[in-house]
PDB file of C-alpha atoms and ligand atoms in Angstrom:
ATOM      1  CA  MET J   1      -0.015   0.036  -0.072  1.00  0.00           C
ATOM      2  CA  SER J   2       1.578   3.418  -1.330  1.00  0.00           C
ATOM      3  CA  THR J   3       1.889   5.938   1.931  1.00  0.00           C
ATOM      4  CA  GLU J   4       0.298   8.575  -0.649  1.00  0.00           C
ATOM      5  CA  ARG J   5      -2.731   6.703  -1.453  1.00  0.00           C
ATOM      6  CA  ALA J   6      -3.346   5.533   2.504  1.00  0.00           C
ATOM      7  CA  SER J   7      -3.676   9.194   3.670  1.00  0.00           C
ATOM      8  CA  HIS J   8      -6.877   9.632   1.439  1.00  0.00           C
ATOM      9  CA  THR J   9      -8.546   6.666   3.884  1.00  0.00           C
ATOM     10  CA  ALA J  10     -10.461   8.918   5.195  1.00  0.00           C
ATOM     11  CA  THR J  11     -11.735  10.807   2.338  1.00  0.00           C
ATOM     12  CA  VAL J  12     -12.395   7.394   0.752  1.00  0.00           C
ATOM     13  CA  GLU J  13     -14.837   6.713   4.215  1.00  0.00           C
ATOM     14  CA  THR J  14     -16.758   9.867   3.538  1.00  0.00           C
ATOM     15  CA  TYR J  15     -17.694   9.458   0.263  1.00  0.00           C
ATOM     16  CA  VAL J  16     -18.842   5.575   0.232  1.00  0.00           C
ATOM     17  CA  GLN J  17     -20.372   6.104   3.642  1.00  0.00           C
ATOM     18  CA  SER J  18     -22.193   9.072   2.152  1.00  0.00           C
ATOM     19  CA  HIS J  19     -23.183   7.177  -0.756  1.00  0.00           C
ATOM     20  CA  LEU J  20     -24.232   3.159   0.913  1.00  0.00           C
ATOM     21  CA  ALA J  21     -24.154   3.841   4.388  1.00  0.00           C
ATOM     22  CA  PRO J  22     -26.034   7.557   5.014  1.00  0.00           C
ATOM     23  CA  GLU J  23     -27.015   7.813   8.600  1.00  0.00           C
ATOM     24  CA  ASP J  24     -30.861   8.323   9.411  1.00  0.00           C
ATOM     25  CA  PRO J  25     -32.121  10.646  12.124  1.00  0.00           C
ATOM     26  CA  SER J  26     -31.904   7.792  15.101  1.00  0.00           C
ATOM     27  CA  LEU J  27     -28.399   7.105  14.291  1.00  0.00           C
ATOM     28  CA  VAL J  28     -27.099  10.626  14.175  1.00  0.00           C
ATOM     29  CA  ASN J  29     -29.065  11.131  17.306  1.00  0.00           C
ATOM     30  CA  ALA J  30     -27.561   8.317  18.828  1.00  0.00           C
ATOM     31  CA  ARG J  31     -24.121   9.647  18.128  1.00  0.00           C
ATOM     32  CA  ASP J  32     -24.906  12.931  19.001  1.00  0.00           C
ATOM     33  CA  ASN J  33     -27.118  12.362  21.793  1.00  0.00           C
ATOM     34  CA  THR J  34     -24.203   9.917  23.297  1.00  0.00           C
ATOM     35  CA  ILE J  35     -21.558  12.658  22.979  1.00  0.00           C
ATOM     36  CA  LYS J  36     -23.987  15.257  24.513  1.00  0.00           C
ATOM     37  CA  HIS J  37     -23.384  12.966  27.952  1.00  0.00           C
ATOM     38  CA  GLY J  38     -19.755  13.482  28.076  1.00  0.00           C
ATOM     39  CA  ILE J  39     -19.320   9.946  26.839  1.00  0.00           C
ATOM     40  CA  PRO J  40     -16.771   9.353  24.437  1.00  0.00           C
ATOM     41  CA  ALA J  41     -16.890   9.160  20.743  1.00  0.00           C
ATOM     42  CA  ILE J  42     -15.551   5.692  20.181  1.00  0.00           C
ATOM     43  CA  GLU J  43     -18.636   3.791  18.355  1.00  0.00           C
ATOM     44  CA  LEU J  44     -17.975   2.269  15.157  1.00  0.00           C
ATOM     45  CA  SER J  45     -18.140   4.378  11.744  1.00  0.00           C
ATOM     46  CA  ALA J  46     -21.418   4.310   9.939  1.00  0.00           C
ATOM     47  CA  ASN J  47     -19.429   2.520   6.977  1.00  0.00           C
ATOM     48  CA  GLN J  48     -18.388  -0.244  10.029  1.00  0.00           C
ATOM     49  CA  GLY J  49     -22.162  -0.253  11.198  1.00  0.00           C
ATOM     50  CA  LYS J  50     -23.343  -1.214   7.795  1.00  0.00           C
ATOM     51  CA  PHE J  51     -20.457  -4.077   7.461  1.00  0.00           C
ATOM     52  CA  LEU J  52     -21.834  -5.215  10.931  1.00  0.00           C
ATOM     53  CA  SER J  53     -25.203  -5.830   9.996  1.00  0.00           C
ATOM     54  CA  LEU J  54     -24.648  -7.162   6.888  1.00  0.00           C
ATOM     55  CA  LEU J  55     -23.390  -9.828   7.960  1.00  0.00           C
ATOM     56  CA  ALA J  56     -25.281 -10.754  10.847  1.00  0.00           C
ATOM     57  CA  SER J  57     -28.353 -10.292   8.160  1.00  0.00           C
ATOM     58  CA  CYS J  58     -26.116 -12.609   5.708  1.00  0.00           C
ATOM     59  CA  SER J  59     -25.207 -15.148   8.321  1.00  0.00           C
ATOM     60  CA  GLY J  60     -29.581 -15.348   9.317  1.00  0.00           C
ATOM     61  CA  ALA J  61     -28.862 -14.148  12.579  1.00  0.00           C
ATOM     62  CA  ARG J  62     -31.935 -13.886  15.096  1.00  0.00           C
ATOM     63  CA  ASN J  63     -30.189 -13.873  18.617  1.00  0.00           C
ATOM     64  CA  VAL J  64     -27.428 -11.570  18.928  1.00  0.00           C
ATOM     65  CA  LEU J  65     -25.105 -10.708  21.936  1.00  0.00           C
ATOM     66  CA  GLU J  66     -23.147  -7.737  21.865  1.00  0.00           C
ATOM     67  CA  LEU J  67     -20.375  -7.187  24.422  1.00  0.00           C
ATOM     68  CA  GLY J  68     -19.969  -3.372  25.234  1.00  0.00           C
ATOM     69  CA  THR J  69     -23.226  -0.989  24.576  1.00  0.00           C
ATOM     70  CA  LEU J  70     -21.457   2.446  24.650  1.00  0.00           C
ATOM     71  CA  GLY J  71     -24.475   4.517  23.350  1.00  0.00           C
ATOM     72  CA  GLY J  72     -26.018   1.997  21.525  1.00  0.00           C
ATOM     73  CA  TYR J  73     -24.983   3.052  18.212  1.00  0.00           C
ATOM     74  CA  SER J  74     -24.058  -0.788  16.858  1.00  0.00           C
ATOM     75  CA  SER J  75     -26.944  -2.117  18.764  1.00  0.00           C
ATOM     76  CA  ILE J  76     -28.887  -0.161  16.446  1.00  0.00           C
ATOM     77  CA  TRP J  77     -27.208  -1.438  13.484  1.00  0.00           C
ATOM     78  CA  LEU J  78     -27.734  -4.931  14.668  1.00  0.00           C
ATOM     79  CA  ALA J  79     -31.160  -4.322  15.391  1.00  0.00           C
ATOM     80  CA  ARG J  80     -31.419  -3.527  12.055  1.00  0.00           C
ATOM     81  CA  ALA J  81     -30.159  -6.556  10.583  1.00  0.00           C
ATOM     82  CA  VAL J  82     -32.859  -8.807  12.929  1.00  0.00           C
ATOM     83  CA  LYS J  83     -35.571  -6.759  12.272  1.00  0.00           C
ATOM     84  CA  PHE J  84     -37.239  -9.227   9.524  1.00  0.00           C
ATOM     85  CA  THR J  85     -36.567 -12.004  11.635  1.00  0.00           C
ATOM     86  CA  GLY J  86     -37.986 -11.136  14.513  1.00  0.00           C
ATOM     87  CA  GLY J  87     -34.371 -11.473  16.614  1.00  0.00           C
ATOM     88  CA  LYS J  88     -33.207 -10.113  19.233  1.00  0.00           C
ATOM     89  CA  ILE J  89     -30.051  -8.039  20.365  1.00  0.00           C
ATOM     90  CA  THR J  90     -28.429  -8.781  24.503  1.00  0.00           C
ATOM     91  CA  SER J  91     -26.261  -6.340  24.942  1.00  0.00           C
ATOM     92  CA  ILE J  92     -23.785  -5.842  27.940  1.00  0.00           C
ATOM     93  CA  GLU J  93     -22.401  -2.692  29.203  1.00  0.00           C
ATOM     94  CA  ILE J  94     -20.105  -2.255  32.567  1.00  0.00           C
ATOM     95  CA  ASN J  95     -20.997   1.101  32.904  1.00  0.00           C
ATOM     96  CA  PRO J  96     -24.536   2.515  34.272  1.00  0.00           C
ATOM     97  CA  ASP J  97     -24.476   5.937  32.904  1.00  0.00           C
ATOM     98  CA  ARG J  98     -23.957   4.720  29.348  1.00  0.00           C
ATOM     99  CA  ARG J  99     -26.340   2.318  29.713  1.00  0.00           C
ATOM    100  CA  GLU J 100     -29.092   4.719  30.124  1.00  0.00           C
ATOM    101  CA  VAL J 101     -27.943   6.605  27.252  1.00  0.00           C
ATOM    102  CA  ALA J 102     -28.363   3.986  25.086  1.00  0.00           C
ATOM    103  CA  ILE J 103     -31.593   2.905  25.952  1.00  0.00           C
ATOM    104  CA  GLN J 104     -32.802   6.540  25.717  1.00  0.00           C
ATOM    105  CA  ASN J 105     -30.703   6.370  22.067  1.00  0.00           C
ATOM    106  CA  LEU J 106     -32.511   3.133  21.388  1.00  0.00           C
ATOM    107  CA  ARG J 107     -35.936   4.183  22.222  1.00  0.00           C
ATOM    108  CA  SER J 108     -35.564   7.219  20.334  1.00  0.00           C
ATOM    109  CA  ALA J 109     -34.509   4.690  17.580  1.00  0.00           C
ATOM    110  CA  GLY J 110     -38.215   2.845  17.651  1.00  0.00           C
ATOM    111  CA  LEU J 111     -36.497  -0.007  19.156  1.00  0.00           C
ATOM    112  CA  LYS J 112     -38.520  -1.791  21.949  1.00  0.00           C
ATOM    113  CA  VAL J 113     -36.302  -1.974  25.251  1.00  0.00           C
ATOM    114  CA  PRO J 114     -35.570  -5.207  26.422  1.00  0.00           C
ATOM    115  CA  GLU J 115     -38.075  -6.798  24.274  1.00  0.00           C
ATOM    116  CA  GLU J 116     -35.768  -6.355  20.897  1.00  0.00           C
ATOM    117  CA  VAL J 117     -32.794  -5.031  22.736  1.00  0.00           C
ATOM    118  CA  ASP J 118     -31.813  -5.664  25.967  1.00  0.00           C
ATOM    119  CA  VAL J 119     -28.822  -4.008  27.784  1.00  0.00           C
ATOM    120  CA  VAL J 120     -27.532  -5.955  30.284  1.00  0.00           C
ATOM    121  CA  LEU J 121     -25.570  -3.998  33.101  1.00  0.00           C
ATOM    122  CA  GLY J 122     -22.168  -5.553  33.891  1.00  0.00           C
ATOM    123  CA  ALA J 123     -19.084  -6.726  33.505  1.00  0.00           C
ATOM    124  CA  GLY J 124     -18.627  -9.046  30.787  1.00  0.00           C
ATOM    125  CA  LEU J 125     -16.610 -11.903  32.346  1.00  0.00           C
ATOM    126  CA  ALA J 126     -19.689 -11.315  35.359  1.00  0.00           C
ATOM    127  CA  VAL J 127     -22.671 -11.530  33.037  1.00  0.00           C
ATOM    128  CA  LEU J 128     -21.795 -14.209  30.792  1.00  0.00           C
ATOM    129  CA  PRO J 129     -21.775 -17.085  32.817  1.00  0.00           C
ATOM    130  CA  ARG J 130     -25.035 -15.713  33.946  1.00  0.00           C
ATOM    131  CA  LEU J 131     -26.206 -16.089  30.232  1.00  0.00           C
ATOM    132  CA  GLU J 132     -24.316 -19.451  29.935  1.00  0.00           C
ATOM    133  CA  GLU J 133     -26.945 -20.618  33.172  1.00  0.00           C
ATOM    134  CA  GLU J 134     -29.933 -19.261  31.732  1.00  0.00           C
ATOM    135  CA  ILE J 135     -29.184 -20.817  28.693  1.00  0.00           C
ATOM    136  CA  GLN J 136     -28.759 -24.071  30.280  1.00  0.00           C
ATOM    137  CA  ARG J 137     -31.807 -23.991  32.074  1.00  0.00           C
ATOM    138  CA  GLY J 138     -33.921 -23.276  28.944  1.00  0.00           C
ATOM    139  CA  GLU J 139     -34.321 -19.561  29.984  1.00  0.00           C
ATOM    140  CA  ARG J 140     -32.703 -18.180  26.565  1.00  0.00           C
ATOM    141  CA  GLY J 141     -31.751 -19.379  23.362  1.00  0.00           C
ATOM    142  CA  ARG J 142     -28.283 -19.639  21.958  1.00  0.00           C
ATOM    143  CA  PHE J 143     -26.664 -16.972  20.330  1.00  0.00           C
ATOM    144  CA  ASP J 144     -26.052 -16.505  16.281  1.00  0.00           C
ATOM    145  CA  PHE J 145     -23.849 -14.142  16.036  1.00  0.00           C
ATOM    146  CA  VAL J 146     -21.518 -12.551  18.618  1.00  0.00           C
ATOM    147  CA  PHE J 147     -20.281  -9.005  18.656  1.00  0.00           C
ATOM    148  CA  ILE J 148     -17.603  -8.115  20.705  1.00  0.00           C
ATOM    149  CA  ASP J 149     -16.088  -4.490  21.206  1.00  0.00           C
ATOM    150  CA  ALA J 150     -15.545  -4.184  24.825  1.00  0.00           C
ATOM    151  CA  ASP J 151     -12.309  -4.198  26.696  1.00  0.00           C
ATOM    152  CA  TRP J 152      -9.334  -5.940  24.737  1.00  0.00           C
ATOM    153  CA  PRO J 153      -7.798  -7.394  27.454  1.00  0.00           C
ATOM    154  CA  ASN J 154     -10.275  -9.961  27.787  1.00  0.00           C
ATOM    155  CA  GLN J 155     -11.115 -10.113  23.593  1.00  0.00           C
ATOM    156  CA  TRP J 156      -9.859 -13.583  24.138  1.00  0.00           C
ATOM    157  CA  ASN J 157     -12.251 -14.572  26.933  1.00  0.00           C
ATOM    158  CA  TYR J 158     -15.238 -13.027  25.297  1.00  0.00           C
ATOM    159  CA  PHE J 159     -14.670 -15.218  22.085  1.00  0.00           C
ATOM    160  CA  ASN J 160     -14.406 -18.424  23.936  1.00  0.00           C
ATOM    161  CA  TYR J 161     -17.510 -17.689  25.822  1.00  0.00           C
ATOM    162  CA  GLY J 162     -18.986 -16.823  22.305  1.00  0.00           C
ATOM    163  CA  VAL J 163     -17.980 -20.026  21.008  1.00  0.00           C
ATOM    164  CA  LYS J 164     -19.218 -21.724  24.087  1.00  0.00           C
ATOM    165  CA  LEU J 165     -22.861 -19.947  24.044  1.00  0.00           C
ATOM    166  CA  ALA J 166     -23.267 -20.120  20.074  1.00  0.00           C
ATOM    167  CA  ASN J 167     -26.094 -21.639  18.416  1.00  0.00           C
ATOM    168  CA  GLY J 168     -23.833 -24.367  16.737  1.00  0.00           C
ATOM    169  CA  ARG J 169     -22.140 -25.014  13.255  1.00  0.00           C
ATOM    170  CA  GLY J 170     -22.924 -21.544  11.328  1.00  0.00           C
ATOM    171  CA  SER J 171     -22.476 -19.323  13.851  1.00  0.00           C
ATOM    172  CA  VAL J 172     -20.704 -15.931  13.941  1.00  0.00           C
ATOM    173  CA  ILE J 173     -18.542 -14.386  16.260  1.00  0.00           C
ATOM    174  CA  PHE J 174     -16.899 -11.316  15.249  1.00  0.00           C
ATOM    175  CA  VAL J 175     -14.391  -9.412  17.420  1.00  0.00           C
ATOM    176  CA  ASP J 176     -13.374  -5.623  16.590  1.00  0.00           C
ATOM    177  CA  ASN J 177     -10.071  -3.748  17.188  1.00  0.00           C
ATOM    178  CA  VAL J 178      -7.988  -7.028  16.783  1.00  0.00           C
ATOM    179  CA  VAL J 179      -5.015  -5.624  15.491  1.00  0.00           C
ATOM    180  CA  GLN J 180      -4.471  -2.594  17.861  1.00  0.00           C
ATOM    181  CA  ALA J 181      -4.757  -4.866  20.446  1.00  0.00           C
ATOM    182  CA  MET J 182      -2.344  -7.417  19.470  1.00  0.00           C
ATOM    183  CA  LEU J 183       0.181  -4.839  18.860  1.00  0.00           C
ATOM    184  CA  ASP J 184      -0.673  -3.457  22.045  1.00  0.00           C
ATOM    185  CA  TYR J 185      -0.126  -6.362  23.884  1.00  0.00           C
ATOM    186  CA  GLY J 186       3.061  -7.614  21.953  1.00  0.00           C
ATOM    187  CA  HIS J 187       1.285 -10.237  19.878  1.00  0.00           C
ATOM    188  CA  VAL J 188       3.320  -9.077  16.750  1.00  0.00           C
ATOM    189  CA  GLY J 189       5.395  -6.039  16.241  1.00  0.00           C
ATOM    190  CA  PRO J 190       7.941  -4.406  18.795  1.00  0.00           C
ATOM    191  CA  GLU J 191       5.862  -3.475  22.376  1.00  0.00           C
ATOM    192  CA  GLU J 192       6.986  -5.804  25.081  1.00  0.00           C
ATOM    193  CA  LYS J 193       4.566  -8.573  25.618  1.00  0.00           C
ATOM    194  CA  ASP J 194       2.295  -8.472  28.094  1.00  0.00           C
ATOM    195  CA  THR J 195       2.292 -12.268  29.180  1.00  0.00           C
ATOM    196  CA  SER J 196      -1.239 -11.553  30.896  1.00  0.00           C
ATOM    197  CA  VAL J 197      -3.343 -11.136  27.788  1.00  0.00           C
ATOM    198  CA  ALA J 198      -3.594 -14.081  25.823  1.00  0.00           C
ATOM    199  CA  PRO J 199      -3.252 -13.967  22.094  1.00  0.00           C
ATOM    200  CA  LEU J 200      -6.835 -13.931  20.576  1.00  0.00           C
ATOM    201  CA  VAL J 201      -5.424 -14.947  17.220  1.00  0.00           C
ATOM    202  CA  GLU J 202      -4.179 -18.117  18.621  1.00  0.00           C
ATOM    203  CA  GLU J 203      -6.556 -19.024  20.864  1.00  0.00           C
ATOM    204  CA  ALA J 204      -9.232 -18.828  17.797  1.00  0.00           C
ATOM    205  CA  ALA J 205      -6.761 -21.632  16.408  1.00  0.00           C
ATOM    206  CA  LYS J 206      -7.006 -23.955  19.428  1.00  0.00           C
ATOM    207  CA  GLY J 207      -9.065 -26.955  19.232  1.00  0.00           C
ATOM    208  CA  GLY J 208     -10.690 -26.718  15.997  1.00  0.00           C
ATOM    209  CA  ARG J 209     -13.457 -25.286  16.726  1.00  0.00           C
ATOM    210  CA  VAL J 210     -13.889 -22.575  14.380  1.00  0.00           C
ATOM    211  CA  GLU J 211     -12.667 -21.113  11.070  1.00  0.00           C
ATOM    212  CA  ALA J 212     -11.471 -17.624  11.374  1.00  0.00           C
ATOM    213  CA  VAL J 213     -10.078 -14.943   9.452  1.00  0.00           C
ATOM    214  CA  VAL J 214      -8.396 -11.259  10.695  1.00  0.00           C
ATOM    215  CA  MET J 215      -8.600  -8.935   8.178  1.00  0.00           C
ATOM    216  CA  GLN J 216      -6.665  -5.068   8.686  1.00  0.00           C
ATOM    217  CA  ALA J 217      -8.612  -2.462   7.681  1.00  0.00           C
ATOM    218  CA  VAL J 218      -7.906   1.298   7.515  1.00  0.00           C
ATOM    219  CA  GLY J 219     -10.553   3.421   7.741  1.00  0.00           C
ATOM    220  CA  ALA J 220     -11.656   7.063   8.755  1.00  0.00           C
ATOM    221  CA  LYS J 221     -10.645   7.046  12.262  1.00  0.00           C
ATOM    222  CA  ARG J 222      -7.479   4.472  12.230  1.00  0.00           C
ATOM    223  CA  TYR J 223      -5.612   1.354  11.112  1.00  0.00           C
ATOM    224  CA  ASP J 224      -6.852  -1.397  12.879  1.00  0.00           C
ATOM    225  CA  GLY J 225      -8.903  -5.002  12.095  1.00  0.00           C
ATOM    226  CA  PHE J 226     -11.268  -7.149  13.088  1.00  0.00           C
ATOM    227  CA  LEU J 227     -11.429 -10.920  13.244  1.00  0.00           C
ATOM    228  CA  MET J 228     -14.342 -13.291  12.403  1.00  0.00           C
ATOM    229  CA  ALA J 229     -14.658 -16.893  13.101  1.00  0.00           C
ATOM    230  CA  VAL J 230     -17.278 -19.160  11.885  1.00  0.00           C
ATOM    231  CA  VAL J 231     -18.352 -21.903  14.177  1.00  0.00           C
ATOM    232  CA  LYS J 232     -17.685 -25.831  12.801  1.00  0.00           C
TER     233      LYS J 232
HETATM  234  C1  LIG H   1     -15.674   0.545  22.108  1.00  0.00           C
HETATM  235  S1  LIG H   1     -16.816   0.779  23.099  1.00  0.00           S
HETATM  236  C2  LIG H   1     -18.485  -0.270  22.405  1.00  0.00           C
HETATM  237  C3  LIG H   1     -18.681   0.926  21.099  1.00  0.00           C
HETATM  238  C4  LIG H   1     -20.519   0.187  20.743  1.00  0.00           C
HETATM  239  N1  LIG H   1     -20.225  -1.262  20.469  1.00  0.00           N
HETATM  240  C5  LIG H   1     -20.499   1.036  19.488  1.00  0.00           C
HETATM  241  O1  LIG H   1     -19.939   0.830  18.499  1.00  0.00           O
HETATM  242  O2  LIG H   1     -21.416   1.725  19.242  1.00  0.00           O
HETATM  243  C6  LIG H   1     -16.608  -0.117  24.588  1.00  0.00           C
HETATM  244  C7  LIG H   1     -17.676  -0.447  25.626  1.00  0.00           C
HETATM  245  O3  LIG H   1     -17.535  -1.231  26.123  1.00  0.00           O
HETATM  246  C8  LIG H   1     -17.667  -1.089  27.814  1.00  0.00           C
HETATM  247  N2  LIG H   1     -16.890  -2.062  28.632  1.00  0.00           N
HETATM  248  C9  LIG H   1     -15.556  -2.143  28.820  1.00  0.00           C
HETATM  249  N3  LIG H   1     -14.890  -3.164  29.758  1.00  0.00           N
HETATM  250  C10 LIG H   1     -16.296  -3.630  29.993  1.00  0.00           C
HETATM  251  C11 LIG H   1     -16.808  -5.023  30.677  1.00  0.00           C
HETATM  252  N4  LIG H   1     -15.839  -5.432  31.677  1.00  0.00           N
HETATM  253  N5  LIG H   1     -17.129  -5.548  30.493  1.00  0.00           N
HETATM  254  C12 LIG H   1     -18.907  -4.310  29.468  1.00  0.00           C
HETATM  255  N6  LIG H   1     -18.463  -3.936  28.957  1.00  0.00           N
HETATM  256  C13 LIG H   1     -17.385  -3.126  29.276  1.00  0.00           C
HETATM  257  C14 LIG H   1     -17.179   0.346  28.113  1.00  0.00           C
HETATM  258  O4  LIG H   1     -17.372   1.156  29.032  1.00  0.00           O
HETATM  259  C15 LIG H   1     -17.405   0.901  26.775  1.00  0.00           C
HETATM  260  O5  LIG H   1     -18.647   1.469  26.222  1.00  0.00           O
END
């Protein structure tokens, strides 16, 4: 990739987004209302939201699990993917103020909370075992699509839970920000290796549970990438 061409990534993203992923008033409101409440603007871009939504749609997902709600921006994109399958999003958020703002934004977007999008308060690693118990008791369904976008050191833990709670063959696990995380924790590149964080890519390769790939990406925000896995 030429450096000169890479300098146009923001312009390309804006151009593509204006034609293929324009934000409607509900998405604009979710973004603006989140910022108005002093919450950092670390949600997906509209292009990324559209990509995630198309992916969930074409995988036929009904029951979706999200880790990291923030202001509900990506939850709205996911909810649109399952609208016609009568599906539901369960999203986990550790921060109570963010959860409240997300609920406001979801309701403003015409979504029923908790019927269509349930925002569960708590740390991912505390909530996931509860969800597992509920599944085992037959009180909730397994997940067809898992979107992981919370704290990076736990990406591998969430991934393993995602596989465990998945709805069998063909279920999708999608993890955002994996390239920045693998560079930050020294799994590749010049940083000193952080041995407390298991390398997600190596975890995903273990045990023949999934077929997975990491795609590096550039966008308006920065260089990063995602891991996508399909349960075997
Ligand atoms: C990058 S943001 C999520 C963005 C959101 N998916 C979107 O695109 O609109 C990450 C969120 O994960 C939450 N978070 C961080 N650690 C968490 C944990 N241990 N359990 C659950 N949520 C966590 C943060 O409070 C933050 O709101």
